[in-house]
PDB file of C-alpha atoms in Angstrom:
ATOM      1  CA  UNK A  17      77.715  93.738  96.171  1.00  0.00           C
ATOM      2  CA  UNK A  18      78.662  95.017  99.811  1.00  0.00           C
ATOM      3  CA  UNK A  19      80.598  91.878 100.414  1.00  0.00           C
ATOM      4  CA  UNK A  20      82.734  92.469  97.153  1.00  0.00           C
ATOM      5  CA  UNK A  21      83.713  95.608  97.844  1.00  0.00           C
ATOM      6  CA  UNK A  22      84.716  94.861 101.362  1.00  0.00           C
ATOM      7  CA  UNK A  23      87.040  91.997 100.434  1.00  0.00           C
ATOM      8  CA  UNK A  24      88.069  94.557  97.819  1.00  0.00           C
ATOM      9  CA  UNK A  25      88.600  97.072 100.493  1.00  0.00           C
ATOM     10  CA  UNK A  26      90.570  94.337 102.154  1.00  0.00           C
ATOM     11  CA  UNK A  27      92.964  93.484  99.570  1.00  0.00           C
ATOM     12  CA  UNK A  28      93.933  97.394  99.498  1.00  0.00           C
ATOM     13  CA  UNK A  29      94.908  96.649 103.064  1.00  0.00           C
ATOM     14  CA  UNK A  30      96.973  94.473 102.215  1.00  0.00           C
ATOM     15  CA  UNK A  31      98.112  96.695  99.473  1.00  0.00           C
ATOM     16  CA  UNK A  32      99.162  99.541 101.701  1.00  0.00           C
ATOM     17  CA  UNK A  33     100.686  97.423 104.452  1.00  0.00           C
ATOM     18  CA  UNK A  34     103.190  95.274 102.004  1.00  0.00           C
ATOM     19  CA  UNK A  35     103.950  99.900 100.668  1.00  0.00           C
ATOM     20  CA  UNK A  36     104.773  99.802 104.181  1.00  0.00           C
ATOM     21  CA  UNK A  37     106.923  96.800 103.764  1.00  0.00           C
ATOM     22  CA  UNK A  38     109.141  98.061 100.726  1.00  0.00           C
ATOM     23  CA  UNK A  39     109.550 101.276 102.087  1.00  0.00           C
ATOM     24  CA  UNK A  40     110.894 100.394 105.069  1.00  0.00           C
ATOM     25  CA  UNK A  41     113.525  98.345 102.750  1.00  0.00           C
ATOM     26  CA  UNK A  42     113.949 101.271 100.336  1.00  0.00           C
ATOM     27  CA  UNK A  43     116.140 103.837  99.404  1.00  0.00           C
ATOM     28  CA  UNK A  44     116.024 107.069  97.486  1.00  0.00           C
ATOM     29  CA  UNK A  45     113.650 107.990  95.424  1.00  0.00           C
ATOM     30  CA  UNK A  46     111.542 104.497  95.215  1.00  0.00           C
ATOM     31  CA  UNK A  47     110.478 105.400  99.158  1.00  0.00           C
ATOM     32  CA  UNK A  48     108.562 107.862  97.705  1.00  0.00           C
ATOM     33  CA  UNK A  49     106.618 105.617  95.535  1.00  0.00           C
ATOM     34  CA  UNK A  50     106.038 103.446  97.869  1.00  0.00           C
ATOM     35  CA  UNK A  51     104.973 105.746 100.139  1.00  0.00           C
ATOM     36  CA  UNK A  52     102.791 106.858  97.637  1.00  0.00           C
ATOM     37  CA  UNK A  53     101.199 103.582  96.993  1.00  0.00           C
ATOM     38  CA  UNK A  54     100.418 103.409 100.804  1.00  0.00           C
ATOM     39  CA  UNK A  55      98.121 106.179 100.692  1.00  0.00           C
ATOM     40  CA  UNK A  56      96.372 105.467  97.189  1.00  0.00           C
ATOM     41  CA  UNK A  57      96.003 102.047  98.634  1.00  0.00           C
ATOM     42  CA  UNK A  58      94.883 103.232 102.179  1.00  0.00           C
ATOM     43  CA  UNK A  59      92.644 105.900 100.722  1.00  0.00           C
ATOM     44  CA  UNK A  60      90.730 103.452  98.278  1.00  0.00           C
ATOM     45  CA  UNK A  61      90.739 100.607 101.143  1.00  0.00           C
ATOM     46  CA  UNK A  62      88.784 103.485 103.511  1.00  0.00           C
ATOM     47  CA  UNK A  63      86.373 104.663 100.795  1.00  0.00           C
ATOM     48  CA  UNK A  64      85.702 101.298  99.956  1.00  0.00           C
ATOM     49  CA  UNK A  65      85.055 100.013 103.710  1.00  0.00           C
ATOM     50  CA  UNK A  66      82.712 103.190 104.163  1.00  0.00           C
ATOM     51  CA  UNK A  67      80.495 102.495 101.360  1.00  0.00           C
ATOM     52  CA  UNK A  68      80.223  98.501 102.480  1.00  0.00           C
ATOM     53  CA  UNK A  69      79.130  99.640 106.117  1.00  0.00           C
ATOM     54  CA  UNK A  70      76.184 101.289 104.532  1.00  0.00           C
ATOM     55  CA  UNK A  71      74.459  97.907 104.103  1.00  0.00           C
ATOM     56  CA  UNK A  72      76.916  95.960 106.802  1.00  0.00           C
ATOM     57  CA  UNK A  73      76.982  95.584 110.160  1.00  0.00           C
ATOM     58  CA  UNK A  74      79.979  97.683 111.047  1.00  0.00           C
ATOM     59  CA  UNK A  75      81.100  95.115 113.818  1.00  0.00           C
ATOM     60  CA  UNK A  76      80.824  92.316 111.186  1.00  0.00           C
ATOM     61  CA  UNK A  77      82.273  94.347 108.506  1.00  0.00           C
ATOM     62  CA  UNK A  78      85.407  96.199 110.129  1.00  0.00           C
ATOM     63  CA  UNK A  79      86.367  92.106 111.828  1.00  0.00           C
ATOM     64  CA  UNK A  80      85.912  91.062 108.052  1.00  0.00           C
ATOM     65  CA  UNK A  81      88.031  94.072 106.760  1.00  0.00           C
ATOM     66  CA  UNK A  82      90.701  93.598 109.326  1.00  0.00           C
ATOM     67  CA  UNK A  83      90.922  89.956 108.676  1.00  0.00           C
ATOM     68  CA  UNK A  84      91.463  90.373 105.289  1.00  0.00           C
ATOM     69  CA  UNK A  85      94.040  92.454 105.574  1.00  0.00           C
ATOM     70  CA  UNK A  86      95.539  90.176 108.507  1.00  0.00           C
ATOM     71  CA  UNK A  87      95.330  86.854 106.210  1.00  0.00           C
ATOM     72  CA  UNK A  88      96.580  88.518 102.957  1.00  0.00           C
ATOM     73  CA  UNK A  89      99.904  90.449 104.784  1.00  0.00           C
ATOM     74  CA  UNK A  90     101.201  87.606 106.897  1.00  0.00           C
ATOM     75  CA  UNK A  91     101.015  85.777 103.241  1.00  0.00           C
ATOM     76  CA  UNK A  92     102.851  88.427 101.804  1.00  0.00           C
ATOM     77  CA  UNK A  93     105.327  88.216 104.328  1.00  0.00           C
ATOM     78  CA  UNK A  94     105.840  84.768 103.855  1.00  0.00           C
ATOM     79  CA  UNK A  95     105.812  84.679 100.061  1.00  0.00           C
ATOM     80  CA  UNK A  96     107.808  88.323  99.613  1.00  0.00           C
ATOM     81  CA  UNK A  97     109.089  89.694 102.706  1.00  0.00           C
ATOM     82  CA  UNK A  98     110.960  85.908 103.936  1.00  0.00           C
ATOM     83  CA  UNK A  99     109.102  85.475 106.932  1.00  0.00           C
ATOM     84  CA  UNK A 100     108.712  82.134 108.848  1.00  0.00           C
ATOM     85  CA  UNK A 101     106.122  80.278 107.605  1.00  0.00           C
ATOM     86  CA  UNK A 102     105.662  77.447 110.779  1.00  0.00           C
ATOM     87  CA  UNK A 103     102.565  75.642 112.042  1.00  0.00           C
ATOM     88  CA  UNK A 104     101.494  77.530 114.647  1.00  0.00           C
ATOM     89  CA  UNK A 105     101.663  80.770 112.047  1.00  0.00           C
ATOM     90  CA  UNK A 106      99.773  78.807 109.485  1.00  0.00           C
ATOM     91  CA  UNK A 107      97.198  76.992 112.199  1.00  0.00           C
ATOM     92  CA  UNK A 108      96.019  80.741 113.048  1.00  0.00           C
ATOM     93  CA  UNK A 109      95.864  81.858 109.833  1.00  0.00           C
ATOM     94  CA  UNK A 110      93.663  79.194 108.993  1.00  0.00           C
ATOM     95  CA  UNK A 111      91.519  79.453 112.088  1.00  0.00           C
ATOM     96  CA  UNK A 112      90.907  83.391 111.216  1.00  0.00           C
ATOM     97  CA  UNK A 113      89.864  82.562 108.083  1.00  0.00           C
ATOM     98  CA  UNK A 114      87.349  80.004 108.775  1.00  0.00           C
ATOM     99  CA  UNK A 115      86.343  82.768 111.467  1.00  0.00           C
ATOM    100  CA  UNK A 116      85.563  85.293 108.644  1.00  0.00           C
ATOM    101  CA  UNK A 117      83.757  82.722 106.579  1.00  0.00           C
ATOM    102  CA  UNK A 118      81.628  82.105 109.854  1.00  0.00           C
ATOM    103  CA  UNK A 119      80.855  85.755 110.032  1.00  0.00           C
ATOM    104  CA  UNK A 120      80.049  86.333 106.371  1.00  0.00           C
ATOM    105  CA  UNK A 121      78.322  82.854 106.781  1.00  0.00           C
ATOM    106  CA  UNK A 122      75.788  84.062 110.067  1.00  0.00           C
ATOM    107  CA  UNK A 123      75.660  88.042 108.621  1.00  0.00           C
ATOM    108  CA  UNK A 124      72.159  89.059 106.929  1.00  0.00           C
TER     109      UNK A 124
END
């Protein structure tokens, strides 16, 4: 159950950095909103994290977090924001994820 709600807690991240994103490219009133959605999702990404490092190692659980939230916003970059999408960008990507299947795969 910990492991759910950290990759939950993960996909806020990604949440509140793509808020981060459109607000930056806003204007008006929709910067609020976004700016809203940045702290509902940052809010519910750090109660979510807090309860998963009850049961989780907090070194295994804060690299799993952060890579999460590292995978899913360079893919929202690419697929929404325009950004390159090359083979040394996708190699990495790749290579943290199999990193934070290794983790979840060596965790107790």
């Amino acid at each position: 159950m910990n492991w759910i709600l950290l990759i939950i807690a993960g996909l806020f991240e990604v949440g509140f950095a793509a808020c981060l994103g459109k607000a930056r490219l806003a204007t008006g009133h929709s910067v609020f909103w976004w700016y809203t959605g940045f702290i509902v999702c940052l809010t519910i990404s750090m109660l979510l994290l807090i309860k998963a490092t009850q049961e989780l190692p907090i070194g295994t659980a804060y690299a799993v977090w952060t890579g999460i939230g590292a995978v899913g916003t360079v893919l929202v970059g690419i697929l929404f924001f325009k950004e390159p999408a090359d083979f040394w960008r996708l190699f990495f990507i790749t290579t943290l994820i199999a990193s934070i299947i290794g983790l979840k795969a060596v965790s107790h």
